[in-house]
XYZ file of C-alpha atoms in Angstrom:
520
model
C 125.034 78.997 86.581
C 128.145 80.139 89.656
C 128.754 83.726 89.468
C 131.962 83.878 91.023
C 133.119 83.169 94.378
C 133.879 86.143 95.875
C 129.932 87.694 95.373
C 129.736 84.682 98.166
C 130.954 86.883 100.311
C 128.384 89.549 100.609
C 126.338 89.153 104.159
C 122.889 88.066 102.696
C 124.487 84.329 102.598
C 124.524 84.525 106.276
C 120.663 84.584 106.038
C 119.674 83.106 102.273
C 119.114 79.355 103.595
C 116.648 80.668 106.475
C 114.763 83.476 103.525
C 114.517 79.870 100.871
C 112.410 77.955 103.904
C 110.658 81.592 104.801
C 109.770 81.199 101.032
C 109.052 77.406 101.286
C 106.500 78.251 104.525
C 105.046 81.068 104.431
C 103.075 83.178 101.050
C 104.632 87.295 102.302
C 108.731 86.954 103.622
C 109.685 90.337 105.399
C 113.775 90.968 104.838
C 115.608 93.457 106.060
C 119.268 94.103 104.653
C 121.129 97.332 105.322
C 123.162 98.829 102.085
C 125.377 97.064 100.701
C 124.187 93.317 102.152
C 123.147 92.335 98.044
C 119.509 91.487 98.387
C 119.191 92.715 95.063
C 122.837 92.328 92.992
C 123.541 88.628 94.545
C 119.902 87.862 96.601
C 118.337 87.204 93.006
C 120.829 84.857 91.464
C 121.014 82.656 93.739
C 117.195 82.117 94.736
C 117.469 80.956 90.585
C 120.399 78.825 91.553
C 118.807 77.160 94.048
C 116.103 75.780 91.629
C 113.825 76.602 94.187
C 110.764 77.951 92.298
C 109.374 76.017 88.664
C 108.746 79.719 87.668
C 110.457 83.618 86.856
C 111.564 86.062 89.309
C 110.155 89.346 89.378
C 112.537 91.868 90.668
C 110.522 95.310 91.176
C 113.146 98.408 91.646
C 111.258 101.503 91.944
C 113.778 103.279 89.511
C 114.565 102.450 86.200
C 118.388 103.877 86.509
C 118.065 101.433 89.064
C 116.550 98.851 87.245
C 118.535 98.386 84.230
C 122.158 99.219 86.148
C 121.027 95.720 88.430
C 120.006 93.889 85.426
C 123.424 94.400 83.559
C 125.045 94.168 87.336
C 123.320 90.386 87.615
C 123.804 89.178 83.878
C 127.500 90.417 83.937
C 128.085 87.672 86.601
C 126.527 85.495 84.387
C 128.654 85.613 82.165
C 125.423 86.991 79.325
C 124.417 89.724 77.418
C 120.670 91.657 78.901
C 118.145 89.215 78.263
C 118.724 85.892 78.058
C 118.993 84.934 82.024
C 118.243 88.188 83.765
C 116.626 91.262 81.230
C 114.476 94.068 82.444
C 111.352 96.059 81.194
C 110.352 99.160 81.776
C 108.233 101.967 80.418
C 109.532 102.273 76.307
C 112.633 99.190 76.542
C 113.000 96.386 77.393
C 115.292 93.417 76.694
C 113.361 89.496 77.594
C 113.314 86.288 75.939
C 111.862 83.079 75.826
C 114.655 81.859 77.612
C 114.412 84.507 80.508
C 114.324 83.462 84.510
C 114.856 87.235 85.794
C 113.222 89.795 85.465
C 113.999 92.960 86.911
C 111.249 95.594 86.239
C 109.269 99.659 87.052
C 106.296 99.552 88.955
C 103.828 100.856 86.595
C 105.359 97.557 84.473
C 104.088 94.812 87.629
C 100.955 96.835 87.975
C 100.362 96.665 83.782
C 101.239 93.209 84.249
C 98.825 92.199 86.867
C 96.243 93.618 85.481
C 96.337 91.291 81.692
C 97.468 88.478 83.995
C 96.479 88.359 87.682
C 97.439 84.837 87.815
C 100.874 86.003 86.628
C 100.595 82.740 84.675
C 104.768 81.592 84.694
C 105.839 83.901 87.870
C 106.774 81.804 91.101
C 108.496 84.284 93.099
C 108.052 89.085 93.266
C 110.383 90.927 94.514
C 109.674 93.732 95.846
C 112.898 96.193 96.583
C 113.013 99.559 98.704
C 109.520 99.195 99.751
C 110.216 101.416 102.663
C 109.930 104.401 99.839
C 106.368 103.777 99.693
C 105.530 104.535 96.501
C 102.084 104.464 95.283
C 102.553 102.532 92.782
C 104.404 100.181 95.100
C 101.350 100.077 97.079
C 98.951 98.935 94.392
C 101.207 96.650 93.981
C 101.599 95.166 97.018
C 98.204 95.212 97.422
C 97.000 93.769 93.675
C 99.533 91.080 94.850
C 98.281 90.203 98.386
C 94.972 89.891 97.017
C 96.937 87.460 93.854
C 97.640 84.877 97.217
C 94.017 84.936 98.823
C 91.767 84.426 95.513
C 93.978 82.514 92.281
C 97.616 81.615 93.849
C 98.896 80.329 96.947
C 100.902 79.692 95.881
C 103.178 82.744 94.946
C 105.653 84.086 97.096
C 106.788 87.469 97.755
C 109.907 89.160 99.181
C 109.411 92.436 100.952
C 112.930 93.871 100.913
C 114.288 97.333 102.226
C 116.985 98.342 104.355
C 114.565 100.695 106.583
C 111.364 99.196 106.925
C 108.463 100.032 108.686
C 108.638 97.480 110.526
C 105.718 97.940 113.416
C 102.675 99.249 109.696
C 104.422 96.145 107.775
C 103.682 93.148 110.835
C 100.434 95.042 111.677
C 99.568 94.238 107.660
C 100.927 90.761 107.624
C 100.579 88.872 110.923
C 101.983 85.992 110.197
C 105.196 86.569 107.787
C 108.313 86.439 108.869
C 110.763 88.546 109.493
C 114.856 88.177 108.855
C 117.426 90.586 109.501
C 120.388 90.781 107.817
C 123.721 92.782 108.559
C 124.871 95.577 105.706
C 128.341 95.565 104.656
C 129.772 98.872 104.678
C 132.919 100.394 105.845
C 132.279 103.291 108.661
C 130.910 106.993 108.370
C 131.882 109.767 110.138
C 128.807 111.793 110.271
C 128.960 115.470 110.974
C 126.088 118.031 111.096
C 127.740 121.272 109.771
C 124.200 123.641 109.777
C 124.124 126.533 107.431
C 123.301 130.065 107.212
C 119.693 130.791 105.736
C 120.914 134.322 105.564
C 123.247 133.005 102.546
C 122.129 132.030 99.317
C 121.271 128.926 99.593
C 123.200 127.626 96.399
C 126.571 129.383 97.486
C 126.368 128.727 100.572
C 126.573 124.127 98.913
C 128.405 125.161 97.028
C 131.142 127.306 99.666
C 130.402 124.065 102.099
C 131.429 121.240 98.997
C 134.830 122.632 98.131
C 135.487 122.415 102.085
C 134.831 118.286 102.322
C 136.975 118.500 98.844
C 140.042 120.254 100.744
C 139.894 118.203 103.644
C 139.267 115.150 101.803
C 140.060 111.917 99.083
C 137.698 111.140 97.217
C 134.953 110.917 95.432
C 132.014 113.422 96.241
C 127.570 112.743 96.336
C 125.538 116.016 96.808
C 122.530 116.043 97.542
C 120.433 118.090 97.317
C 116.092 118.634 96.197
C 115.871 118.978 92.350
C 117.349 119.468 88.809
C 116.691 123.629 89.294
C 119.717 123.340 92.312
C 121.814 120.490 90.847
C 122.119 122.976 87.614
C 122.725 126.227 89.806
C 125.052 124.632 92.195
C 127.257 122.625 89.142
C 127.398 126.741 87.531
C 128.695 127.907 90.481
C 131.600 124.361 91.079
C 132.806 124.692 87.752
C 134.754 126.980 87.523
C 135.646 126.799 91.219
C 137.136 122.996 90.948
C 140.332 121.682 89.647
C 140.170 120.576 86.442
C 140.625 117.161 87.884
C 137.485 117.132 89.142
C 134.675 116.127 86.897
C 130.904 118.002 87.435
C 127.789 115.191 86.597
C 124.052 115.486 87.274
C 121.976 112.967 88.579
C 118.560 113.343 88.205
C 115.055 111.537 86.701
C 114.274 114.011 83.667
C 117.883 113.349 82.417
C 118.317 110.137 80.307
C 118.656 106.934 81.149
C 122.334 107.442 79.097
C 122.912 110.619 80.447
C 122.598 109.226 84.293
C 124.660 106.653 83.435
C 127.317 108.790 83.038
C 127.237 109.881 86.290
C 127.249 106.250 87.953
C 130.611 104.775 86.189
C 133.869 104.474 87.939
C 135.668 108.142 86.785
C 139.082 107.856 85.263
C 141.859 107.449 86.916
C 143.591 110.967 88.569
C 140.060 111.727 88.087
C 137.653 112.898 90.890
C 134.245 113.645 90.286
C 131.291 115.607 92.524
C 128.126 113.582 91.825
C 125.071 116.129 92.473
C 122.213 113.865 92.807
C 118.283 114.365 93.940
C 116.932 111.263 96.041
C 117.147 109.326 93.439
C 120.223 107.755 94.635
C 119.479 107.968 98.198
C 118.932 103.650 97.100
C 119.880 100.272 94.968
C 122.532 102.987 92.848
C 126.295 102.515 93.785
C 127.956 104.929 92.620
C 131.679 103.780 91.697
C 134.383 105.731 94.202
C 132.103 107.765 96.324
C 133.424 108.744 99.996
C 131.960 112.330 100.509
C 128.544 112.911 100.707
C 127.287 116.466 101.471
C 123.201 116.002 102.468
C 121.496 119.752 102.325
C 118.786 117.120 104.327
C 115.973 119.359 101.505
C 114.143 117.883 99.332
C 111.284 118.040 96.555
C 108.374 115.970 97.193
C 105.136 115.921 94.656
C 102.201 117.062 97.198
C 98.311 117.122 95.944
C 95.867 120.274 96.977
C 92.348 118.207 97.509
C 91.032 122.085 97.358
C 92.803 123.343 94.192
C 93.480 119.938 92.809
C 97.270 120.447 91.046
C 100.465 118.933 92.510
C 102.889 120.498 92.999
C 106.649 120.036 94.055
C 106.992 120.776 98.493
C 110.551 121.180 99.346
C 110.725 119.889 102.533
C 113.274 117.913 105.684
C 114.059 114.677 104.790
C 113.469 111.974 107.219
C 115.650 110.172 110.030
C 115.235 107.438 107.233
C 116.475 109.432 104.225
C 119.226 110.983 106.384
C 120.860 107.391 107.314
C 120.106 106.120 103.608
C 121.868 109.531 102.089
C 125.090 108.696 104.227
C 125.541 105.269 104.016
C 125.864 106.130 100.270
C 129.680 107.421 101.689
C 130.951 103.812 103.107
C 129.836 101.815 100.161
C 133.599 101.055 98.518
C 135.850 102.704 102.029
C 134.954 105.093 104.898
C 133.705 107.687 104.304
C 132.383 111.017 105.776
C 129.363 112.979 105.149
C 128.284 116.167 106.745
C 124.749 116.831 106.613
C 123.710 120.755 106.754
C 121.348 120.881 109.625
C 121.414 120.923 113.186
C 121.726 117.868 114.898
C 118.792 118.852 116.955
C 116.457 118.981 113.513
C 118.325 115.807 112.196
C 116.453 114.435 115.209
C 113.264 116.043 114.934
C 112.318 115.128 111.837
C 109.340 112.212 110.891
C 111.079 108.926 111.077
C 110.299 107.717 107.320
C 108.590 109.831 105.138
C 104.385 110.060 104.127
C 103.902 107.529 102.250
C 102.993 108.754 98.610
C 99.520 106.793 99.141
C 98.399 110.221 101.464
C 100.000 113.089 99.500
C 99.373 112.145 96.351
C 96.215 112.393 93.429
C 94.508 109.068 93.801
C 93.418 108.956 90.196
C 95.365 106.138 89.119
C 95.322 104.449 91.372
C 91.138 104.370 91.902
C 91.053 103.437 88.557
C 93.476 100.723 88.499
C 91.527 99.636 91.662
C 87.883 99.913 89.058
C 90.107 97.712 86.308
C 91.081 95.034 88.951
C 86.940 95.090 89.168
C 86.742 96.549 92.829
C 84.338 99.378 93.901
C 85.373 99.481 97.597
C 88.792 100.301 98.464
C 88.579 98.484 101.506
C 87.987 95.025 99.354
C 92.008 95.211 98.812
C 94.418 95.044 101.619
C 96.044 98.363 102.385
C 99.518 99.372 104.471
C 98.332 102.871 105.223
C 93.861 103.238 103.320
C 93.542 106.713 101.328
C 91.031 109.400 103.309
C 88.103 109.751 101.237
C 88.238 113.076 100.419
C 91.326 111.904 98.179
C 89.272 109.020 97.147
C 86.088 111.552 96.378
C 88.771 113.954 94.279
C 89.892 111.117 92.033
C 86.134 109.946 91.346
C 85.307 113.531 90.521
C 88.243 113.915 88.264
C 87.629 110.230 86.807
C 84.031 111.938 86.071
C 84.854 114.512 84.599
C 87.483 112.538 82.432
C 84.374 110.150 80.954
C 86.166 107.433 82.840
C 83.318 106.582 84.856
C 80.408 106.955 85.794
C 77.425 108.672 88.371
C 77.115 105.242 89.755
C 81.402 105.219 89.818
C 81.096 102.519 87.228
C 83.909 102.683 84.843
C 83.019 103.202 81.526
C 83.640 102.149 78.110
C 86.294 105.128 77.928
C 87.576 103.850 81.324
C 88.169 101.066 79.811
C 90.140 101.675 77.300
C 92.015 104.649 79.238
C 93.228 101.844 82.200
C 95.022 99.910 78.529
C 97.264 102.580 78.357
C 99.219 102.170 81.716
C 99.283 105.879 81.823
C 98.331 108.639 84.270
C 94.476 109.524 83.578
C 94.476 112.786 82.130
C 96.677 111.660 79.428
C 95.022 108.166 78.653
C 91.578 110.353 78.282
C 93.752 112.662 75.753
C 95.463 109.606 74.083
C 91.864 107.880 74.231
C 90.336 110.762 72.231
C 93.305 111.303 69.710
C 93.557 107.567 68.690
C 88.991 107.985 67.972
C 89.980 111.356 65.708
C 93.018 110.161 63.631
C 96.494 108.902 62.701
C 96.871 112.798 63.323
C 95.450 113.620 66.196
C 97.184 110.126 67.913
C 100.809 110.981 66.596
C 100.053 114.139 68.705
C 98.789 113.205 71.783
C 101.646 110.958 71.604
C 104.394 113.463 71.329
C 102.445 116.044 73.637
C 102.194 113.137 76.721
C 105.343 111.432 76.204
C 106.674 114.772 77.408
C 104.039 115.686 80.136
C 104.678 111.978 81.378
C 108.124 113.008 82.197
C 108.188 117.511 82.017
C 111.719 118.593 81.807
C 112.345 120.636 85.490
C 112.555 123.680 86.088
C 111.427 124.768 83.123
C 107.724 126.992 81.316
C 106.193 124.334 78.551
C 104.772 126.111 75.916
C 102.819 125.314 72.885
C 105.692 125.459 70.238
C 108.949 124.212 72.718
C 106.658 120.934 72.353
C 106.997 120.856 68.663
C 110.426 121.191 68.266
C 111.516 118.307 70.850
C 113.908 116.086 69.874
C 115.079 114.019 73.243
C 115.612 110.888 72.784
C 113.661 109.298 75.696
C 110.012 110.609 74.491
C 110.711 109.790 71.338
C 110.980 106.431 71.703
C 107.786 106.807 74.063
C 105.812 109.296 71.191
C 106.744 105.831 69.151
C 104.994 103.256 72.132
C 102.193 105.446 72.569
C 101.502 106.589 68.726
C 101.238 102.475 68.488
C 103.362 102.926 65.822
C 100.215 104.474 63.220
C 101.498 106.556 59.924
C 99.933 110.479 60.751
C 102.491 113.290 62.112
C 103.036 116.096 63.959
C 100.166 119.159 63.861
C 101.636 122.414 66.072
C 97.648 123.566 65.740
C 95.712 120.231 67.202
C 97.531 120.526 70.549
C 94.525 123.502 72.411
C 91.976 120.848 71.263
C 93.762 117.653 72.972
C 94.742 119.304 76.243
C 91.284 120.358 77.265
C 90.374 116.734 76.560
C 92.297 115.555 79.660
C 92.555 118.883 81.471
C 88.907 119.661 81.519
C 88.733 121.820 84.623
C 91.876 123.863 84.004
C 89.849 125.577 81.088
C 88.469 128.986 82.150
C 91.407 129.131 84.947
C 93.988 131.142 83.183
C 94.459 134.353 81.356
C 94.613 134.377 78.336
C 98.427 134.692 78.087
C 98.491 131.457 80.086
C 96.433 129.621 77.672
C 99.709 128.694 75.498
C 101.791 126.390 78.932
C 100.799 123.314 79.572
C 100.230 121.582 83.301
C 102.907 120.284 84.370
C 101.217 118.445 87.417
């Protein structure tokens, strides 16, 4: 199973023997490997080739586009189709077979695998990639995996990988885990700080700086923007001002995988491209041809408000580790340039790492998963950051309103069924209610939940709009959630279904608002 001598030039191969030795001796191993080292595109195949493990290897990737592109890249190195030795599993899509020995999965998929089979039968190694992102689901996955290792599988191995790990925090939790560091394989990147004029429209300033950098340098450009609305507006300004040989591609989470793929593929000879992306492009993805990065230094992150019970996207400065990751995108394929649109003083004042989602998010899905696991106390599991009592109380209050838990905080039969859906609790409540009513209720709920699970950004969603949608991803997800029952979509049922999932919002809106869907 050779995957090409050129791959073995990657820096990860300087430490592969250390990694194998550490995995034989320790249940958890920490790997610090900067951008371009080969930790996700070479190491998994090396570990397969060495026959270190009898069972499968699971590689966890935080985003669908990364999971799919890495699976294809790994399979290509073996001259195989995806679904043979290398496969992938994600929400609404998978390609695996009885031959699959390496599965690239997204976070929700791994946690459902653990809940359905806590022993992870047939799995020898779980690799958690890009762990520095500290998503809610990744923190939950680590907590469950540590519990499995302690009580069920002392032979299961966990490899925690990142380019910018918060070493102090993770080593204090995993005291005996060896830390291995690999060098990066990136070209030098010149980092320049250009604060933009805050008195001018944000998108106009970004477009001006982009045109300036394009004129000064060769190669394609990656622009980091806070969200899809800003991406659309900047693209609108640029489209009439760039040369005909410069192509524009958006890249953000709500796009279909096919649309995201267009942004990362190489352009035809003679063309340059500008990729306008959210922080989805910070890690894992290699976007072909990029040697220029324009970093707005701003992102949007979900923030849960304990008082209102509403999650909203908040604009904020990115962390220092995110600045480093963004600059690194310019040095993957050649010497590059990154303009951070912030003063150097401001850049050095921000937090070193972003705040973990477990400290800023609605924890209702986390608490439902913890209860499903059989724990009644959050401290029965090991966490890098323990959730606050206030956030847990808010989660319990919502789950009680949804009928998922009783007054003693125990799972109800409905709560058990909701947990099986593997979807956010409000949507699970809608689906559970609908499945008990009729096939038409479930068909309607499936479309509603498919859209609310991945809502379009910067667009008001109303009931009439939902009934007309033909998005391919939503259609695939709708089919999955409807469990192949033969109902038909009935828009007149939408109001009653929403009342099931959002009981705390009933009466909060004036009449014109009732036709709009809550998106958080």
